[in-house]
Amino acid sequence: MFQSIRVGGTGRDTLVVGYFQGQAFDTATAKVLKQVDPSGAAAGALKRPESTGDAGAIAEAFASAKGGQTTRVLVVGLGKPEALDTDAVRTLAGNIGRKLAAVKATGVQLALTPCFEKAGLDLADAGQAFGEGLGLLAWVCDEFKGTAAKKTNRVRLSIRAGESEFDNAMARGVDLAESANFTRTLSQTPPNVATTGFIADMARKLARKTGLSCKILEGEELVREKMIGLINVGKASENKPCLIRLEYKPRGSSGKKPAVLVGKTMTYDTGGLSLKINNGMVGMKRDKDGGCAVLGAMHAIATVIKPRRPVVALLAVAENSISDEAYRPDDVLRYRNGVTVEVTNTDAEGRLVLADALCWACDKEKPAYIIDLATLTGGVVVALGSTFAGMFCEHDGLRGKIEAAAKATGERVWRLPMHAEYRDLMKSPIADILNSNPNRKAHPIQGAAFLSYFVDEKIPWCHLDIAGVHATERSAGCFIEGPTGWGARLLANLLENDTGR
Ligand code: BES
Ligand code: MN
Ligand code: ZN
């Protein structure tokens, strides 16, 4: 992949042109080609069988201009104009970027804007999506490679369209991708490195670098603040639990209610005494991805978005481990808001730590709204796969904002239902509620129903279950196999469009 991406340069090495399926080059594209490619190599490439017109299908041509200079021309299929939306542009950028990296292109001139405009796209939206696609594609995490791995040299990519509206947005897109890539690198970091203390250090560093304020509650402070879920879930691990609070507070925002972003940050989930079996534990280093997405969003918020509304991030950080000190099935926990919980399954730990953060948010932050992200249930993976995150939100206004952000970023959400009957499912004969009903009904909804006992009814709240979308097994479009950074861009976009009133 690329060492770096810079928007600008002379674009002399490679020209990228597009065409819609079943159509010839449009007049603006033909004009560009006439200069660079007088002998018509690109027109020839368009006639080759690989030029199917499918979005992302690429044929290569070598154009010789009069001066004897050769330019590589990538002739790129764009599909049907009506299907070319910003999400398609992001994926397209991924496909073009893969080709650019493979041929080690350095100075790239994009001539795609005529087609983007023809498809009715706003050039700034298209530019940002293109930049995001390239930036997401460029993510590499080779920190954990050693001497037995081959070192690859990566090229520095310069890329431009030459239209400032598109190019400025593309640069912004690259920056936003960097925030999502921060999330991905954290997700990738193994649990023996990314301990609870490591996550706290990363939050402190992020705060110092970007001007956020940072407070970390641990030890006695957790006891004082009755963070009973964190204390119990984290008890068995030598890596101690903490609640991380980051705050973005723009000038002139006093009196404005903050958006509160909550993230499940389980640095490892063994299941606890209800131990995970049959290899179900593998990959549970990514059980911190809700919190990592919130950190990535805070990075974007502080460096790129700079919204007018204050934003508070709360990360509930613990390691769900086993030892003689572990919390157990049958334990009863009394929460800060007075609700008591009978633990039936120590593997339903995420909701127990999120409950602390939600109570804190309602109690202390006077939030305009709360959004939590969590790799909460395997059930949501069964239900929605890796295509949509499960969304629980009974507040029409907030749900509208989240759906709009999902549309803009391609981080898709699908609403799942809430109902008093689901809340009843969680009732306990011993305490107020159970952390998991032993029947197998509606697990993702049980999770949301549980959490609802810790949110003040008057505060708009959305729970996003990201267990299916936080990582991918497929290398396609702008993603490679591994973490997707899901949520960092969605939350950033949501705050960008939040007027703060
Ligand atoms: N972290 C898991 C959920 C998960 C599963 C995330 C697969 C990513 C991929 C969560 O803590 C968990 O163990 N959930 C249980 C809940 C059950 C015990 C109620 C589950 O989904 O099986
Ligand atoms: Mn679990
Ligand atoms: Zn978990």
XYZ file of C-alpha atoms and ligand atoms in Angstrom:
525
model
C 0.000 0.000 0.000
C 1.039 3.653 0.223
C 3.577 5.139 2.576
C 1.596 8.369 2.547
C -1.107 10.174 0.576
C -0.722 13.785 -0.417
C -3.352 15.746 -2.278
C -1.565 17.789 -4.937
C 1.510 17.195 -7.051
C 1.766 17.404 -10.817
C -0.156 14.237 -11.643
C 2.247 13.418 -14.413
C 2.698 9.702 -13.921
C -0.814 8.309 -14.181
C -4.103 9.626 -15.523
C -7.388 8.153 -14.286
C -10.420 8.491 -16.538
C -13.899 7.032 -16.121
C -16.840 5.922 -18.224
C -20.330 4.729 -17.444
C -21.371 1.207 -18.345
C -22.330 0.956 -22.007
C -21.299 4.553 -22.704
C -18.366 6.193 -24.476
C -16.091 8.749 -22.789
C -18.026 11.942 -22.175
C -16.893 15.121 -23.953
C -14.912 16.585 -21.034
C -13.022 13.311 -20.591
C -12.402 13.019 -24.315
C -10.927 16.515 -24.272
C -8.458 15.609 -21.538
C -7.488 12.451 -23.397
C -6.935 14.310 -26.631
C -4.033 16.161 -25.041
C -2.404 13.366 -23.091
C -3.248 10.532 -25.429
C -3.359 11.759 -29.026
C -2.889 8.250 -30.418
C -6.037 7.004 -28.694
C -4.612 4.233 -26.474
C -7.312 4.795 -23.872
C -10.063 4.538 -26.471
C -8.497 1.221 -27.456
C -8.477 0.045 -23.841
C -12.157 0.902 -23.591
C -12.845 -1.669 -26.331
C -10.995 -4.470 -24.537
C -12.991 -7.271 -22.902
C -11.894 -6.291 -19.390
C -13.660 -2.948 -19.852
C -16.992 -4.302 -18.699
C -18.163 -0.993 -17.301
C -18.764 -2.569 -13.908
C -17.897 -0.143 -11.111
C -14.211 -0.593 -10.359
C -13.314 -2.577 -13.511
C -9.990 -1.167 -14.670
C -8.166 -1.420 -18.014
C -4.703 -0.028 -18.451
C -3.370 1.890 -21.446
C -0.055 3.598 -22.148
C -0.334 6.895 -23.898
C 2.526 8.511 -25.775
C 2.306 12.243 -26.183
C 4.226 14.176 -28.802
C 7.161 14.964 -26.535
C 7.841 11.244 -26.229
C 6.522 11.185 -22.670
C 4.516 8.115 -21.658
C 1.589 8.324 -19.302
C -0.193 5.396 -17.773
C -3.937 5.769 -18.239
C -6.333 3.829 -16.037
C -9.668 3.463 -17.782
C -12.143 2.892 -14.978
C -15.687 1.567 -15.210
C -18.140 3.534 -13.063
C -21.196 1.289 -13.356
C -24.542 2.936 -14.011
C -24.783 6.680 -13.272
C -27.856 6.225 -11.066
C -25.925 3.810 -8.807
C -22.934 6.123 -8.340
C -23.521 7.578 -4.866
C -20.912 8.647 -2.300
C -20.634 5.130 -0.910
C -19.913 3.836 -4.414
C -17.276 6.557 -4.831
C -15.586 5.435 -1.599
C -15.453 1.845 -2.833
C -14.309 3.001 -6.249
C -11.439 4.924 -4.642
C -10.488 1.683 -2.902
C -10.413 -0.213 -6.189
C -8.481 2.512 -7.994
C -6.114 2.790 -5.023
C -5.366 -0.943 -5.123
C -4.385 -0.620 -8.768
C -2.319 2.523 -8.121
C -0.435 0.764 -5.361
C 0.127 -2.335 -7.509
C 1.669 -0.318 -10.347
C 3.538 1.921 -7.892
C 2.005 5.092 -9.279
C 3.309 8.245 -7.629
C 1.832 11.321 -9.312
C -1.801 10.792 -10.203
C -4.192 13.019 -12.085
C -7.857 12.174 -11.602
C -10.187 13.100 -14.455
C -13.331 11.670 -12.895
C -15.143 14.838 -11.873
C -17.078 15.192 -15.161
C -18.620 11.770 -14.563
C -19.244 12.475 -10.866
C -21.097 15.624 -11.834
C -23.043 13.766 -14.503
C -24.160 11.308 -11.824
C -25.536 14.250 -9.861
C -22.921 14.090 -7.117
C -21.862 17.142 -5.183
C -18.131 17.573 -5.875
C -17.262 18.158 -2.219
C -19.139 15.020 -1.142
C -17.499 12.998 -3.904
C -14.049 14.396 -3.080
C -14.384 13.575 0.600
C -15.615 10.053 -0.121
C -12.750 9.505 -2.556
C -10.231 10.695 0.020
C -11.773 8.485 2.693
C -11.630 5.482 0.376
C -7.953 6.032 -0.388
C -7.099 6.733 3.240
C -8.944 3.663 4.520
C -7.272 1.507 1.896
C -3.850 2.794 2.940
C -4.162 1.439 6.494
C -1.326 -0.893 7.404
C -0.407 -2.180 10.792
C 2.961 -3.914 10.569
C 3.999 -3.120 14.113
C 3.695 -6.756 15.062
C 5.689 -8.128 12.151
C 9.164 -9.341 12.969
C 12.376 -10.424 11.358
C 10.729 -13.332 9.531
C 8.523 -11.010 7.496
C 9.620 -9.419 4.239
C 9.845 -5.642 4.327
C 7.819 -4.063 1.541
C 8.646 -0.612 0.300
C 5.635 1.523 -0.141
C 5.316 4.486 -2.453
C 4.356 8.018 -1.562
C 1.222 8.861 -3.493
C 0.446 12.349 -4.756
C -3.011 12.712 -6.244
C -5.059 15.591 -7.564
C -8.141 16.344 -9.602
C -7.170 19.954 -10.175
C -10.502 21.333 -8.979
C -10.097 22.916 -5.587
C -13.582 21.987 -4.374
C -12.882 18.315 -4.998
C -9.241 18.406 -3.902
C -9.870 20.194 -0.596
C -12.605 17.718 0.231
C -10.345 14.828 -0.780
C -7.679 16.047 1.660
C -10.316 16.228 4.368
C -11.417 12.698 3.518
C -7.836 11.458 3.898
C -7.694 13.124 7.330
C -10.983 11.554 8.425
C -9.728 8.170 7.315
C -6.711 8.717 9.527
C -9.029 8.966 12.531
C -10.736 5.712 11.547
C -7.307 4.164 11.000
C -6.328 5.138 14.535
C -9.360 3.106 15.670
C -8.260 0.193 13.497
C -4.698 0.157 14.784
C -5.980 0.076 18.369
C -8.341 -2.761 17.456
C -5.486 -4.686 15.890
C -3.235 -4.295 18.923
C -3.095 -7.622 20.772
C -4.448 -7.965 24.305
C -1.039 -8.509 25.890
C -0.082 -5.043 24.638
C -3.441 -3.239 24.588
C -4.187 -3.674 28.277
C -6.539 -1.423 30.205
C -3.563 0.762 31.200
C -2.451 0.973 27.576
C -5.881 2.233 26.510
C -5.748 4.851 29.275
C -2.296 5.949 28.043
C -3.593 6.219 24.488
C -6.492 8.372 25.663
C -4.115 10.635 27.605
C -1.815 10.952 24.598
C -4.722 11.710 22.284
C -5.922 14.400 24.689
C -2.486 15.986 24.972
C -2.008 15.999 21.202
C -5.403 17.400 20.285
C -6.297 19.664 23.209
C -9.023 17.507 24.742
C -9.282 17.221 28.481
C -8.877 13.781 29.956
C -9.780 12.265 33.293
C -9.324 8.645 34.260
C -11.206 7.067 37.128
C -9.568 4.001 38.633
C -9.092 2.162 41.920
C -10.658 3.895 44.897
C -12.360 6.447 42.690
C -14.332 3.723 40.957
C -15.489 2.568 44.383
C -16.406 6.089 45.437
C -18.380 6.621 42.252
C -20.104 3.210 42.581
C -18.873 1.967 39.198
C -19.991 -1.470 40.206
C -19.986 -3.090 36.775
C -16.419 -2.076 35.992
C -15.202 -3.132 39.420
C -16.791 -6.574 39.179
C -16.127 -7.401 35.550
C -12.516 -6.234 35.915
C -11.823 -7.951 39.260
C -10.158 -11.108 37.987
C -7.574 -9.395 35.839
C -4.235 -7.993 36.917
C -4.993 -5.220 34.418
C -7.257 -2.975 36.426
C -10.486 -1.459 35.078
C -11.042 2.254 34.546
C -13.532 4.772 33.241
C -11.993 7.179 30.742
C -13.602 10.567 30.255
C -12.506 12.792 27.396
C -14.024 16.175 26.750
C -14.089 18.425 23.722
C -15.290 21.886 24.676
C -15.206 24.567 21.994
C -15.053 28.231 22.862
C -18.423 29.831 23.432
C -20.152 26.537 24.128
C -20.786 26.919 27.840
C -24.431 26.300 28.512
C -24.651 23.964 25.523
C -25.432 20.383 26.411
C -22.823 17.879 25.285
C -23.235 14.881 23.064
C -22.057 11.881 25.071
C -20.359 9.007 23.250
C -20.014 5.785 25.220
C -17.827 2.852 24.208
C -17.566 -0.723 25.458
C -13.828 -1.252 25.827
C -13.227 -4.843 26.871
C -9.504 -5.304 26.232
C -10.164 -9.036 26.290
C -13.298 -11.101 26.796
C -12.638 -14.660 27.945
C -16.271 -14.887 29.035
C -15.123 -14.943 32.662
C -16.217 -17.965 34.709
C -18.905 -18.560 32.063
C -15.865 -19.234 29.917
C -16.071 -19.060 26.146
C -15.740 -22.484 24.548
C -15.003 -24.070 21.162
C -12.577 -21.373 20.031
C -15.197 -18.684 20.694
C -12.505 -16.641 22.423
C -10.348 -16.046 19.364
C -10.726 -12.472 18.155
C -11.975 -11.154 21.499
C -9.120 -8.644 21.489
C -11.580 -6.731 19.334
C -14.124 -6.551 22.139
C -12.712 -3.077 22.770
C -13.789 -1.745 19.385
C -16.730 0.331 20.640
C -14.333 2.356 22.785
C -11.730 2.455 20.021
C -14.338 3.883 17.627
C -15.191 6.562 20.180
C -11.477 7.435 20.484
C -11.221 7.662 16.689
C -14.300 9.890 16.604
C -12.804 12.166 19.279
C -9.647 12.386 17.174
C -11.698 13.467 14.159
C -13.806 15.827 16.253
C -10.782 17.561 17.747
C -8.672 17.737 14.570
C -11.056 17.931 11.601
C -14.700 18.482 12.511
C -14.422 20.955 15.397
C -18.181 21.074 16.001
C -19.899 23.801 18.001
C -21.426 21.313 20.404
C -19.329 20.020 23.313
C -18.649 16.290 23.220
C -17.912 13.953 26.098
C -16.486 10.488 25.522
C -16.860 7.800 28.174
C -14.954 4.547 27.780
C -15.775 1.674 30.102
C -12.473 -0.208 30.122
C -11.930 -3.640 31.668
C -10.595 -7.099 30.967
C -13.056 -9.959 31.489
C -10.771 -12.648 32.848
C -10.779 -15.558 35.295
C -9.163 -16.061 38.699
C -10.265 -16.866 42.234
C -11.303 -13.229 42.464
C -13.570 -13.341 39.453
C -17.189 -12.230 39.753
C -19.540 -15.150 39.349
C -22.901 -16.220 38.031
C -25.354 -15.722 40.960
C -23.629 -12.538 42.196
C -25.952 -9.571 42.679
C -24.677 -6.079 41.865
C -26.221 -2.838 43.114
C -25.738 0.014 40.658
C -25.220 3.721 41.200
C -28.836 4.424 40.181
C -30.171 1.863 42.680
C -30.986 -0.863 40.141
C -29.858 -4.329 41.225
C -28.634 -6.951 38.796
C -28.472 -10.698 39.193
C -25.525 -12.019 37.210
C -26.623 -15.118 35.325
C -23.779 -15.181 32.836
C -20.381 -13.551 33.247
C -20.019 -13.517 29.458
C -22.741 -10.863 29.229
C -20.180 -8.447 30.684
C -20.370 -5.586 28.195
C -23.772 -4.413 29.378
C -22.547 -4.502 32.989
C -19.749 -2.003 32.324
C -21.806 0.100 29.917
C -24.445 0.469 32.633
C -21.889 2.350 34.768
C -21.031 4.732 31.945
C -24.706 5.312 31.065
C -25.584 6.064 34.710
C -22.647 8.457 34.893
C -23.665 10.159 31.643
C -27.248 10.733 32.838
C -26.144 11.807 36.322
C -23.201 14.015 35.614
C -23.107 15.218 32.043
C -26.566 16.743 31.378
C -26.356 15.274 27.884
C -28.233 16.469 24.811
C -28.140 12.822 23.765
C -26.177 9.639 24.385
C -24.888 7.189 21.795
C -23.212 3.981 22.861
C -21.198 1.641 20.654
C -20.522 -1.911 21.729
C -19.546 -5.301 20.382
C -22.351 -6.553 22.563
C -23.831 -9.742 21.165
C -23.082 -12.605 18.830
C -26.816 -12.532 18.123
C -26.553 -9.339 16.112
C -23.973 -11.041 13.888
C -26.450 -13.858 13.270
C -29.230 -11.389 12.530
C -27.505 -8.760 10.372
C -24.121 -10.219 9.437
C -21.429 -7.671 8.639
C -23.686 -5.484 6.517
C -25.571 -3.449 9.118
C -24.983 -2.554 12.743
C -27.974 -3.145 15.007
C -29.526 0.161 16.059
C -31.798 0.679 19.024
C -33.195 4.172 19.268
C -36.700 5.131 20.286
C -36.115 8.863 19.797
C -37.149 9.879 16.274
C -34.939 12.966 16.136
C -31.741 11.238 17.195
C -32.507 8.242 15.006
C -32.878 10.557 12.025
C -29.444 12.051 12.725
C -27.863 8.639 12.989
C -29.497 7.374 9.816
C -28.301 10.467 7.942
C -24.731 9.956 9.216
C -24.921 6.276 8.266
C -25.959 7.192 4.758
C -23.154 9.715 4.385
C -20.408 7.445 5.708
C -21.536 4.064 4.391
C -21.569 2.728 7.967
C -25.008 1.183 7.706
C -27.461 0.822 10.593
C -30.660 -1.213 10.827
C -33.266 -0.493 13.441
C -34.231 -3.317 15.765
C -37.298 -3.100 17.984
C -37.780 -2.243 21.630
C -40.920 -3.133 23.597
C -41.998 -3.451 27.220
C -42.104 -7.239 26.749
C -38.365 -7.259 26.061
C -37.743 -5.269 29.216
C -39.864 -7.815 31.077
C -37.648 -10.600 29.729
C -34.876 -9.128 31.848
C -36.739 -9.290 35.186
C -35.084 -11.323 37.934
C -36.771 -13.301 40.728
C -33.977 -12.291 43.087
C -32.808 -8.834 42.051
C -34.424 -6.220 39.789
C -33.039 -7.543 36.557
C -30.848 -10.303 35.097
C -27.840 -9.565 32.959
C -28.947 -12.280 30.534
C -32.083 -14.345 30.254
C -31.040 -17.998 29.965
C -33.582 -18.579 27.216
C -32.245 -17.862 23.759
C -34.728 -15.174 22.844
C -33.711 -11.992 21.021
C -30.220 -11.662 22.480
C -29.317 -8.330 20.852
C -32.608 -6.857 22.061
C -32.046 -8.262 25.547
C -28.785 -6.319 25.594
C -30.516 -3.083 24.640
C -33.392 -3.763 27.056
C -30.909 -4.277 29.873
C -29.128 -1.014 29.074
C -32.423 0.891 29.006
C -32.680 0.384 32.794
C -29.683 2.714 33.143
C -30.745 5.563 30.892
C -32.991 8.401 32.006
C -36.132 8.107 29.847
C -36.082 11.795 29.014
C -32.637 11.675 27.414
C -32.458 10.703 23.734
C -30.341 7.575 23.530
C -29.109 5.210 20.862
C -27.408 1.863 21.332
C -25.409 0.528 18.395
C -24.445 -3.145 18.514
C -21.366 -3.328 16.278
C -20.361 -6.959 16.870
C -20.913 -7.778 13.183
C -19.389 -4.720 11.551
C -16.287 -3.815 13.548
C -14.152 -6.186 11.509
C -14.294 -7.919 8.153
C -12.898 -11.174 6.767
C -13.020 -9.833 3.231
C -10.432 -7.742 1.490
C -12.620 -5.654 -0.820
C -13.183 -2.023 -1.780
C -11.398 0.256 0.661
C -11.013 -2.369 3.390
C -8.617 -5.216 3.897
C -9.225 -8.156 6.177
C -9.281 -6.983 9.783
C -10.745 -4.067 11.705
C -12.958 -1.551 9.870
C -12.920 1.299 12.375
C -16.713 1.196 12.190
C -18.342 4.150 13.918
C -15.468 6.632 14.040
C -16.577 8.295 10.803
C -20.286 7.933 11.573
C -19.969 9.717 14.927
C -17.755 12.411 13.408
C -20.250 13.005 10.612
C -23.128 13.141 13.060
C -21.416 15.862 15.073
C -20.458 17.729 11.951
C -24.147 18.065 11.106
C -25.268 18.785 14.659
C -25.885 22.520 14.924
C -25.502 22.290 18.690
C -28.876 23.717 19.594
N -18.143 -9.694 23.242
C -19.206 -10.617 23.160
C -20.042 -10.458 21.879
C -19.367 -10.750 20.585
C -19.538 -11.971 19.979
C -18.632 -9.799 19.933
C -18.958 -12.241 18.766
C -18.042 -10.056 18.709
C -18.225 -11.280 18.114
C -20.128 -10.440 24.349
O -19.551 -10.017 25.523
C -20.741 -11.776 24.614
O -20.038 -12.648 25.029
N -22.023 -11.885 24.351
C -22.759 -13.070 24.566
C -23.995 -12.658 25.336
C -24.717 -13.780 25.963
C -23.890 -14.424 27.041
C -25.981 -13.216 26.554
C -23.141 -13.646 23.230
O -23.458 -12.897 22.315
O -23.106 -14.854 23.086
Mn -18.807 -11.651 26.689
Zn -17.804 -8.933 25.345
